[in-house]
XYZ file of C-alpha atoms in Angstrom:
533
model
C -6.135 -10.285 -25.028
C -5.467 -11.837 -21.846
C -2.596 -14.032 -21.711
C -2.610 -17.563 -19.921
C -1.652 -18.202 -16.243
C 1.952 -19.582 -16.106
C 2.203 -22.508 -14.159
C 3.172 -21.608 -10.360
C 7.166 -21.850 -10.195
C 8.938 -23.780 -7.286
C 8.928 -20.645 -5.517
C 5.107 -20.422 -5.401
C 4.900 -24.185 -4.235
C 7.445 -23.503 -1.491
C 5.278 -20.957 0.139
C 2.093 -22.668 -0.030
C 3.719 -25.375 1.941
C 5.074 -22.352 4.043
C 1.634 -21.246 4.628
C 0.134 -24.860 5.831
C 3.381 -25.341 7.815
C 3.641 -22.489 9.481
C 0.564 -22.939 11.706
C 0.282 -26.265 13.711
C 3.658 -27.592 12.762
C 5.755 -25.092 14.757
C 3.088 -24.334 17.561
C 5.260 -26.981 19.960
C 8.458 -25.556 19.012
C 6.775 -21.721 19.491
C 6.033 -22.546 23.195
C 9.418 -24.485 24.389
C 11.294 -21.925 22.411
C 10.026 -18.375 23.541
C 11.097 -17.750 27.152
C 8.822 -18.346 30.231
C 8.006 -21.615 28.020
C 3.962 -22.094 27.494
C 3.630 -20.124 30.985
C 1.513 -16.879 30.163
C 3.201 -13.559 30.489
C 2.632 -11.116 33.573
C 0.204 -8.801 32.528
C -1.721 -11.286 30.411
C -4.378 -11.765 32.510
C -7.378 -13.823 31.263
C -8.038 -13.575 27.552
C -11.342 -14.388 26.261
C -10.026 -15.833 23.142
C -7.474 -16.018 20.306
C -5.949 -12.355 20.321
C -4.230 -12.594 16.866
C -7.368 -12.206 15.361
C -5.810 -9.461 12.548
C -2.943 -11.633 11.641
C 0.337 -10.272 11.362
C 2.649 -8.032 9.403
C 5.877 -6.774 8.556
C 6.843 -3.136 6.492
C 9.596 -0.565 6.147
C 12.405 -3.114 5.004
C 16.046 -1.886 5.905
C 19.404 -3.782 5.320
C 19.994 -4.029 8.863
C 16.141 -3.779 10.063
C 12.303 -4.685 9.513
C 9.164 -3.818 10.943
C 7.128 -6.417 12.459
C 3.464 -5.909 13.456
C 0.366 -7.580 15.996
C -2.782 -6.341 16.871
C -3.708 -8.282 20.158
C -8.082 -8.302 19.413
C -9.737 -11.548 20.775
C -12.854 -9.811 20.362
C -12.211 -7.529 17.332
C -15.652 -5.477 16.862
C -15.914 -4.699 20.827
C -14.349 -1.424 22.371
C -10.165 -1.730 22.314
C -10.806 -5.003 20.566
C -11.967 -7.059 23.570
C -8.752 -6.523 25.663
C -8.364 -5.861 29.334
C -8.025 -2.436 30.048
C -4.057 -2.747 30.782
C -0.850 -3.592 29.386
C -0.365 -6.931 28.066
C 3.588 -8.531 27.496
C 3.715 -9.693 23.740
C 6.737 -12.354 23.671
C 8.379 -12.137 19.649
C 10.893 -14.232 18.044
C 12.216 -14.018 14.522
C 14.185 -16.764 12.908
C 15.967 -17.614 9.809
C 13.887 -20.680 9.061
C 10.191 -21.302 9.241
C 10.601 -23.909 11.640
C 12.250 -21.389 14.285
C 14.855 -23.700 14.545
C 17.658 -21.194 14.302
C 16.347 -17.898 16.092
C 18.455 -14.897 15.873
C 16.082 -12.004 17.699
C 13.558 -12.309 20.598
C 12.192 -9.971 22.962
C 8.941 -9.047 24.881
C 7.098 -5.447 23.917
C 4.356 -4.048 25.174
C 1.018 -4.111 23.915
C -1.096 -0.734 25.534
C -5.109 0.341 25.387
C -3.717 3.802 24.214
C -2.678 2.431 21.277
C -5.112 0.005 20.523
C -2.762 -3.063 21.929
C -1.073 -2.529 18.479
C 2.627 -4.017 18.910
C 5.282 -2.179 16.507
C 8.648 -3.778 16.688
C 11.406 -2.327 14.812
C 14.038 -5.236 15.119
C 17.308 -4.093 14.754
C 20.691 -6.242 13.798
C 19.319 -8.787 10.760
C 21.509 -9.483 7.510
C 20.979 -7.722 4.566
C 19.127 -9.102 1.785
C 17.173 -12.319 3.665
C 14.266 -13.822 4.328
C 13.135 -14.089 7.693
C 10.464 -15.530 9.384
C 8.854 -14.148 12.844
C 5.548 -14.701 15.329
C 4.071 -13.576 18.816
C 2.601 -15.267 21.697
C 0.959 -14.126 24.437
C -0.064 -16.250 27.191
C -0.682 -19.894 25.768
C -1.940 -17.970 22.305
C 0.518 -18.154 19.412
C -0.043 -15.761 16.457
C 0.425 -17.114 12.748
C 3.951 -17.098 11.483
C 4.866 -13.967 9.465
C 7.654 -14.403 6.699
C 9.240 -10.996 5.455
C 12.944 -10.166 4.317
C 15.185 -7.394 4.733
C 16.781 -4.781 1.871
C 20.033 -5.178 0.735
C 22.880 -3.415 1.702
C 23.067 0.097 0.103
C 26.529 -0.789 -1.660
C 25.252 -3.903 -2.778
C 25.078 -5.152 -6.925
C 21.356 -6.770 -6.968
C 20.800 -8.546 -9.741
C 16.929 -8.672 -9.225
C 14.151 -7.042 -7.198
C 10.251 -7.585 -7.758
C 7.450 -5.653 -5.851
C 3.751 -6.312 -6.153
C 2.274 -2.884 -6.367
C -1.389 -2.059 -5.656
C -4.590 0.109 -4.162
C -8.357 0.684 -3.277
C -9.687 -2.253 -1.266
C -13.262 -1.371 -0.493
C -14.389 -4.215 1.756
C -18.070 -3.633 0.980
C -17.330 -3.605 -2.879
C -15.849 -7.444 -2.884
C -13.590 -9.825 -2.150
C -9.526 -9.722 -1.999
C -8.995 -12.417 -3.990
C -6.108 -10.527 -5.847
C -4.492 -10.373 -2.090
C -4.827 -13.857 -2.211
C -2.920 -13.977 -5.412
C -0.005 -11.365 -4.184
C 0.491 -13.832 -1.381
C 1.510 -16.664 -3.734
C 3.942 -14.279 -5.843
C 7.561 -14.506 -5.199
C 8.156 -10.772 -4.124
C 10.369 -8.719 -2.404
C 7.683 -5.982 -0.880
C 4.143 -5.068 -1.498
C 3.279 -1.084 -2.276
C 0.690 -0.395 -1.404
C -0.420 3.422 -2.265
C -3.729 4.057 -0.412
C -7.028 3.697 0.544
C -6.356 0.837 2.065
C -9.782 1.310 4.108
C -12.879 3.569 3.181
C -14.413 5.737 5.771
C -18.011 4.981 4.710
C -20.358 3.265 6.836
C -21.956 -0.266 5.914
C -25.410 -0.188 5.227
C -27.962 -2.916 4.784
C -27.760 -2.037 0.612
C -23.707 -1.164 0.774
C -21.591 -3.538 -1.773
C -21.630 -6.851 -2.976
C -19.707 -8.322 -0.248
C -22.232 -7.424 2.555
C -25.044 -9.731 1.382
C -23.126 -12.612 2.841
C -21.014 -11.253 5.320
C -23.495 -8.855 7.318
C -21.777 -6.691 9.821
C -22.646 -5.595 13.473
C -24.680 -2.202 13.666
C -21.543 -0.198 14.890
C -20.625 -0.242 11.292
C -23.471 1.537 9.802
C -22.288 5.124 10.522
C -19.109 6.672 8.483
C -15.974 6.799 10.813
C -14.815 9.823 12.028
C -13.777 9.413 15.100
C -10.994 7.160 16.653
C -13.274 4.309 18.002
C -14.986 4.336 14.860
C -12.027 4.171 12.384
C -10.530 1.137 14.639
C -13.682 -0.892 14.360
C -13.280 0.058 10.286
C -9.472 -1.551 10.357
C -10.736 -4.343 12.412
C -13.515 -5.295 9.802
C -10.435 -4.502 6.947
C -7.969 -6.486 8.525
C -10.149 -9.592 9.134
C -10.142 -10.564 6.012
C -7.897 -13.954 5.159
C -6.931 -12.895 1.744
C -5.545 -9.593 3.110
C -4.114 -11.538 5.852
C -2.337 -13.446 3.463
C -0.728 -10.551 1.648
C 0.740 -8.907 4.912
C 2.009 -12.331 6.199
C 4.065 -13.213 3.135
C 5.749 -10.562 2.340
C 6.930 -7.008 3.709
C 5.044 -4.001 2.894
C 5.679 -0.318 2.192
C 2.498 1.720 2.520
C 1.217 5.388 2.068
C -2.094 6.668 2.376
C -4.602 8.461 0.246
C -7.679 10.144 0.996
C -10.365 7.853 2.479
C -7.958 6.729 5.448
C -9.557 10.250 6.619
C -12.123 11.299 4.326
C -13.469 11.228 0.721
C -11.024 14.194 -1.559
C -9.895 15.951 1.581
C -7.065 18.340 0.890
C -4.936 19.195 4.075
C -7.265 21.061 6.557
C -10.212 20.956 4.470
C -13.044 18.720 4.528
C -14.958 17.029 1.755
C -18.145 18.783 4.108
C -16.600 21.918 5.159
C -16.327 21.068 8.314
C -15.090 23.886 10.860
C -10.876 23.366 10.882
C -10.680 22.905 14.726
C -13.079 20.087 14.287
C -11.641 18.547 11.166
C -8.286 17.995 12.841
C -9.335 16.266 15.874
C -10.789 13.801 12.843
C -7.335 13.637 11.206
C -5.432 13.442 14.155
C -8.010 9.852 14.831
C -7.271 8.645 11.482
C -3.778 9.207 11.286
C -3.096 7.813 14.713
C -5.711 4.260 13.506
C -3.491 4.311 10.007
C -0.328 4.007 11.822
C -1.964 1.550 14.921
C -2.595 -0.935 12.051
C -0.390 -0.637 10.088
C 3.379 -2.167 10.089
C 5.376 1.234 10.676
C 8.130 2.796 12.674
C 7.688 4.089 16.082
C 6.856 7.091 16.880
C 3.252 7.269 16.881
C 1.546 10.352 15.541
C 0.658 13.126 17.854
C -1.957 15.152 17.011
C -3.059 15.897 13.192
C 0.285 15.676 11.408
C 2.832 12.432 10.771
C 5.706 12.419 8.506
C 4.851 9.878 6.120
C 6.746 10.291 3.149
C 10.380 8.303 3.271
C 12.656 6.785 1.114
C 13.844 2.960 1.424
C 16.821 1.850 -0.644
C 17.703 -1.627 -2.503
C 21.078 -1.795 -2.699
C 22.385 -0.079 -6.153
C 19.520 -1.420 -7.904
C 16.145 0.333 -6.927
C 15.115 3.355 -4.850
C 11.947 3.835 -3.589
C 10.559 7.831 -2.823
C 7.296 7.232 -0.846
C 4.853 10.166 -1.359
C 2.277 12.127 0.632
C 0.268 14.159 -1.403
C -3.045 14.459 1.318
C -1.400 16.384 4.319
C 0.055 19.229 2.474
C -1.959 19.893 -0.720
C -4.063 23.403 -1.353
C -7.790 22.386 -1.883
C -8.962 21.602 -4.768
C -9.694 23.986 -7.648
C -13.144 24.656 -9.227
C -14.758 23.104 -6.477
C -13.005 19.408 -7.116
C -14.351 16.934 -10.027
C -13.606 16.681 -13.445
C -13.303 20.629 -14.643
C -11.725 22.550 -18.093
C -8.368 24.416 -17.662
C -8.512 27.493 -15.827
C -6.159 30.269 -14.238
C -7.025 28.413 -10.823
C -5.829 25.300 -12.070
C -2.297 26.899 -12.855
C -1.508 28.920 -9.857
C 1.668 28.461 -8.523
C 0.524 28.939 -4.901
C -1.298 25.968 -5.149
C 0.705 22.805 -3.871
C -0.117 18.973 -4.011
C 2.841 17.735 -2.358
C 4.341 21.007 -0.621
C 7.668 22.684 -1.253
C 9.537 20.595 1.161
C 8.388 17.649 0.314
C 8.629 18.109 -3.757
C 12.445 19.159 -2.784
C 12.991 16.416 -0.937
C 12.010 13.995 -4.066
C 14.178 16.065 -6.626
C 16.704 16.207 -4.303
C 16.697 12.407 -3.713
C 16.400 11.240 -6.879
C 19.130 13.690 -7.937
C 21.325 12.207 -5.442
C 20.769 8.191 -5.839
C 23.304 5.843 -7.209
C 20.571 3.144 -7.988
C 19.235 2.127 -11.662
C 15.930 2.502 -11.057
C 13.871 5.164 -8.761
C 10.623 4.162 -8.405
C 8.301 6.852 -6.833
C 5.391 5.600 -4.870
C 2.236 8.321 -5.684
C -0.705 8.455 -4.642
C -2.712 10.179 -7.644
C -2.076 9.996 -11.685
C 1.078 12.531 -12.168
C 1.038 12.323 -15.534
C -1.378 15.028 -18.042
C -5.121 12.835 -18.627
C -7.311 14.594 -20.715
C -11.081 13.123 -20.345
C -11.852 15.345 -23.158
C -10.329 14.350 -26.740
C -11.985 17.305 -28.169
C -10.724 21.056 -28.175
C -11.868 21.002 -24.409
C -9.601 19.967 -21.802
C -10.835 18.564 -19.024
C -8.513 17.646 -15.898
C -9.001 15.683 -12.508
C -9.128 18.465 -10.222
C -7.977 15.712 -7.311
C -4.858 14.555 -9.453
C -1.517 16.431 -10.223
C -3.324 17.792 -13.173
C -5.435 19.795 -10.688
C -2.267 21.185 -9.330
C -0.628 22.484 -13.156
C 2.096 24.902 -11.383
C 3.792 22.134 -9.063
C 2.481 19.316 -11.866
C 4.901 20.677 -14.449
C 7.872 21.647 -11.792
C 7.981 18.276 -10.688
C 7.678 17.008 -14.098
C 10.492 19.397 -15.704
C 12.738 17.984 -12.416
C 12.427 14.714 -13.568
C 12.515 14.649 -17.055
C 15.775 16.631 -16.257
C 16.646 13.444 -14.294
C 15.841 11.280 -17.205
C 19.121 9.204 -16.400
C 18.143 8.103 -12.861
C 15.500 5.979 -14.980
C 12.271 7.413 -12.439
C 9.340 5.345 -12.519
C 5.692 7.062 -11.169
C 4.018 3.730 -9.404
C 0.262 5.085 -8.894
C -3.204 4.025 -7.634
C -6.604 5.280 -6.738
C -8.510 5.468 -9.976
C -9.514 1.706 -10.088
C -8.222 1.226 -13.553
C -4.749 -0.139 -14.936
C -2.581 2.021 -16.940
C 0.378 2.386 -18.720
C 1.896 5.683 -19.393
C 4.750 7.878 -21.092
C 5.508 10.436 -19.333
C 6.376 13.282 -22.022
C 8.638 16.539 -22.030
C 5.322 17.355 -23.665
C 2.012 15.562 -23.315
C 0.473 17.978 -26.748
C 3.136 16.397 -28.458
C 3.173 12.704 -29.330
C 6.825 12.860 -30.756
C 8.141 14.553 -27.988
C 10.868 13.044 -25.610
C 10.026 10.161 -23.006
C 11.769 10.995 -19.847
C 10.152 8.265 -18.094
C 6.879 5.673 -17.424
C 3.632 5.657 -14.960
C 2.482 2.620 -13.969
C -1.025 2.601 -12.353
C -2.289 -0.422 -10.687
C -6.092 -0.956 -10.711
C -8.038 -1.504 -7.492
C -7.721 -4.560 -5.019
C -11.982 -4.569 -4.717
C -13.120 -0.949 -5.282
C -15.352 -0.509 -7.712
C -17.052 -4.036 -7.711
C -16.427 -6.723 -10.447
C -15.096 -3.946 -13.718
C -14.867 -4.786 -17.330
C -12.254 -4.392 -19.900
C -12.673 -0.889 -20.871
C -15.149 1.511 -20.074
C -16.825 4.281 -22.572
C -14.569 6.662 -20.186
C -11.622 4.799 -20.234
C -11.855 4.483 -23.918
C -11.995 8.669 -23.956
C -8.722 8.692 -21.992
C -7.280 6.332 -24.861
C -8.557 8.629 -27.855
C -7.378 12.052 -26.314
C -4.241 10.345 -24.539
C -1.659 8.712 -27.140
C 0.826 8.462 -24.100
C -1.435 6.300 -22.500
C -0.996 2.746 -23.767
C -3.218 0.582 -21.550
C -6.881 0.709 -20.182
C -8.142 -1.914 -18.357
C -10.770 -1.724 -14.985
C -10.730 -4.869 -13.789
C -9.561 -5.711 -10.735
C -6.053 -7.180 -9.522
C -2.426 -5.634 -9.254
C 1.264 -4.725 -10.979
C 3.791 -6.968 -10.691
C 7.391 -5.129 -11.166
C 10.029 -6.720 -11.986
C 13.448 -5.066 -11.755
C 17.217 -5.799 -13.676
C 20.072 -3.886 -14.402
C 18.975 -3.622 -17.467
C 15.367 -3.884 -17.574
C 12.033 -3.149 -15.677
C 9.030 -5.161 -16.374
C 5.681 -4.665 -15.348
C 3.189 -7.228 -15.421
C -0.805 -6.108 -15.136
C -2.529 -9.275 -13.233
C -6.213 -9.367 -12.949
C -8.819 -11.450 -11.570
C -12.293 -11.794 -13.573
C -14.600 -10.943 -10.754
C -14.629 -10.489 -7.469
C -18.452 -10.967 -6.425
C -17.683 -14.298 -4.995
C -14.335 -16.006 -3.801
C -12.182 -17.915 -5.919
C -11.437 -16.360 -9.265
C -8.046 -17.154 -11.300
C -5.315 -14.323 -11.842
C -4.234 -13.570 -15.701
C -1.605 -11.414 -16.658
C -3.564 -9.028 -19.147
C -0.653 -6.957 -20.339
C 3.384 -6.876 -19.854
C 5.657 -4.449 -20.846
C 9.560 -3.868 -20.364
C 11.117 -0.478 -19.787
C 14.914 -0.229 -21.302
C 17.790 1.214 -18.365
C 18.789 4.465 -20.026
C 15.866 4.279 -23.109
C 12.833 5.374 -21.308
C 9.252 4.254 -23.131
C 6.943 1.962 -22.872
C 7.379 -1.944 -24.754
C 4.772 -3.730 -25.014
C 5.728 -7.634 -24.740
């Protein structure tokens, strides 16, 4: 049953009026504030138009520090965006008021070709715990006005924390409308755990969206080189609704597999493609993910980035972010939906890698905070498609991985008391899950919860509950929710308590569709399990 809408909170009001402030209303102020005045920058030259064309963002929240991010593109579906082929001065401030009336950081950076005149600036010095608000200019352009808002200091008692977790935004499929929605909740950060573009080309017959938004020609082929997966961000990141998201709130992002290619496993391709050839095409993708995206300096270098990190929120939350593409063995039994098998179990198969599965224990082992949320890719918990005597496993999920599936599992149900928390995407449904000591045995001990948010557009409009997803809830009595709609989590973090709220829109095959909260639970501090509310 899908509960009501609750009327929008003062909060909510406060940043629409943000959002229709923040544009004309502080455009004077932006130019006699910023230094040089309204005079363009050296190194401008002559735009052709309106370089913030992708918006803005901000990411990677520290007490002391936050990620913000441009994309200078006057011309976004033309080579390097439209730009001149040099170096362009970007002019930033960041304030602690919307109006800019108080600024507490400025500087210039450097927008260059070689990296797509993506600007990354990791501005150091902020208070812990804030809100902040920040924009570009370049020339006589101004960019929108970004809000975001640092972490609290590590030591710090928080009383509450909410993140708006989510995945899979197929821009063919339909629109963001849920972005639209996570841009009027009241959060502290956005997860987003990957595909957050897909490599496919845009044909004439491709998704619902594309029969009134046609794209150029450029788009028709699948991207696999680094020209090609720009153009693909550029299309992504056009969108207002997604916009929106990314200039209301800070995000923390991973990838999954289509920010390369379809079920790629480390060095292999979905198509077999030779290795020498398939890492030039990862070394494109990776280096687009991170030009477009609001993270840390450095760049990548080649066909490997260190992705996976861990943010902190004061004593309250942790947050492991996870890579399980760039290190995992292929896939068993040739990938898909397969029965149990020896392959399945062997231990020299890896999803996440040795290091990197250390690394987790070892953090969440070692944090003083109430809550450890891990950010995953892929469903970590056991999902049986088969309720008969037949299992039958995701061969692209932990479960296709059994050996490093149940090490990681037996590490944190050992670690039941740092109250862990699996926060998943990519299979386009919502979920709700108890993570067992054993998954055979419905009585046996919860060590802790998966929560797996449903797509942003992939996968078109959805339904309640599938014939499939219906399977999963006959041969899964850990799993408490099904629904394939589209939308997002909500999380919503005490001392006490975690809630999770499952918000989802009724279609997305045309703009403007309501957000309902279709199921809630609460998790207990120190009582892990599931309660429905």
């Amino acid at each position: 049953m899908i509960k009501e809408e609750v009327p929008r909170s003062a909060a909510r009001v406060a940043r629409r009026r943000f959002l229709t402030l923040t544009g004309a209303a502080t455009a004077v102020a932006f130019a006699t504030n910023l230094p040089g005045g309204s005079t363009a920058n050296a190194g401008t030259g002559s735009l052709p138009d309106d370089p913030f064309t992708l918006g803005v963002a901000s990411g990677d929240p520290l007490p002391e520090a936050v990620v913000i991010w441009t994309r200078l593109a006057p011309r976004p579906y033309e080579p390097l965006g439209g730009m001149p082929y040099h170096a362009v001065s970007v002019q930033w401030q960041v304030a602690t008021d919307e109006r800019f009336r108080r600024i507490v950081r400025s500087g210039t950076a450097s927008a260059k070709p070689e990296y797509s005149y993506s600007v990354h600036v990791d501005v150091r010095g902020l208070e812990p715990g804030r809100h902040y608000w920040y924009r570009f200019k370049v020339g006589r352009y101004l960019s929108p006005v970004g809000r975001t808002r640092t972490a609290p200091a590590p030591w710090q008692r928080v009383d509450q924390l909410s993140f708006a977790v989510a995945s899979c935004q197929s821009w063919p499929d339909g629109y963001y409308t849920a972005h639209r929605h996570i841009a009027a909740e009241d959060v502290d950060a956005v997860l987003f755990l990957g595909d957050y573009l897909y490599e496919y080309g845009i044909s004439t017959a491709g998704g619902l969206r594309y029969v009134t938004e046609p794209v150029p020609s450029q788009f028709r082929t699948e991207a696999d080189t680094l020209d090609r997966y720009r153009l693909q961000y550029a299309l992504y990141k056009s969108d207002p609704d997604l916009q929106a998201a990314h200039q209301n709130a800070p995000w923390i992002s991973t990838w999954d597999d289509h920010e390369v290619q379809d079920n790629y496993a480390n060095l292999t391709s979905r198509t077999n493609a030779p290795v020498e050839d398939f890492l030039v095409r990862r070394a494109s993708a990776y280096r687009a993910y991170w030009e477009h995206m609001p993270l840390r300096t450095p760049a990548p270098r080649g066909p490997n980035y260190m992705l996976y990190r861990r943010l902190r929120f004061g004593r309250l939350a942790e947050v492991s972010v996870l890579d399980t593409r760039q290190y995992r063995s292929d896939q068993a039994d040739g990938d898909g939906w397969k029965v149990d098998s020896a392959v399945r179990r062997d231990p020299a198969r890896v999803l996440a890698g040795a290091q990197q599965r250390q690394w987790l224990l070892d953090g969440v082992r070692g944090s003083h905070a109430t809550w450890n949320l891990l950010a995953n890719q892929v469903i970590m918990s056991r999902m049986d498609l088969d309720p008969t005597a037949g299992n039958l496993y995701n061969m692209d999920a932990w479960d296709g991985y059994g050996a490093e599936q149940q090490q990681v599992l037996d590490g944190l149900a050992a670690l039941r008391g740092r109250n862990p928390v699996v926060l998943t995407g990519d299979v386009h449904a919502a979920y709700a899950l108890d993570m067992k000591r054993d998954f055979a045995d419905p009585a046996s001990q919860t060590f802790g919860v998966e929560l797996v948010a449903t797509s942003i557009s992939s996968g078109g409009n959805g339904q309640e509950v599938s014939a499939n997803g219906q399977k999963f809830l006959d041969g899964n009595p850990h799993l408490k929710l099904v629904n394939e709609r589209r939308g997002y989590i909500v999380v919503r973090l005490r001392q006490h308590e975690l809630r999770a709220d499952y918000r989802v829109v009724p279609y997305i095959d045309r703009i403007g569709a309501p957000i309902s909260t279709v199921k809630s639970f609460v998790v207990e501090a120190g009582n892990p399990g599931l309660n429905p509310v």
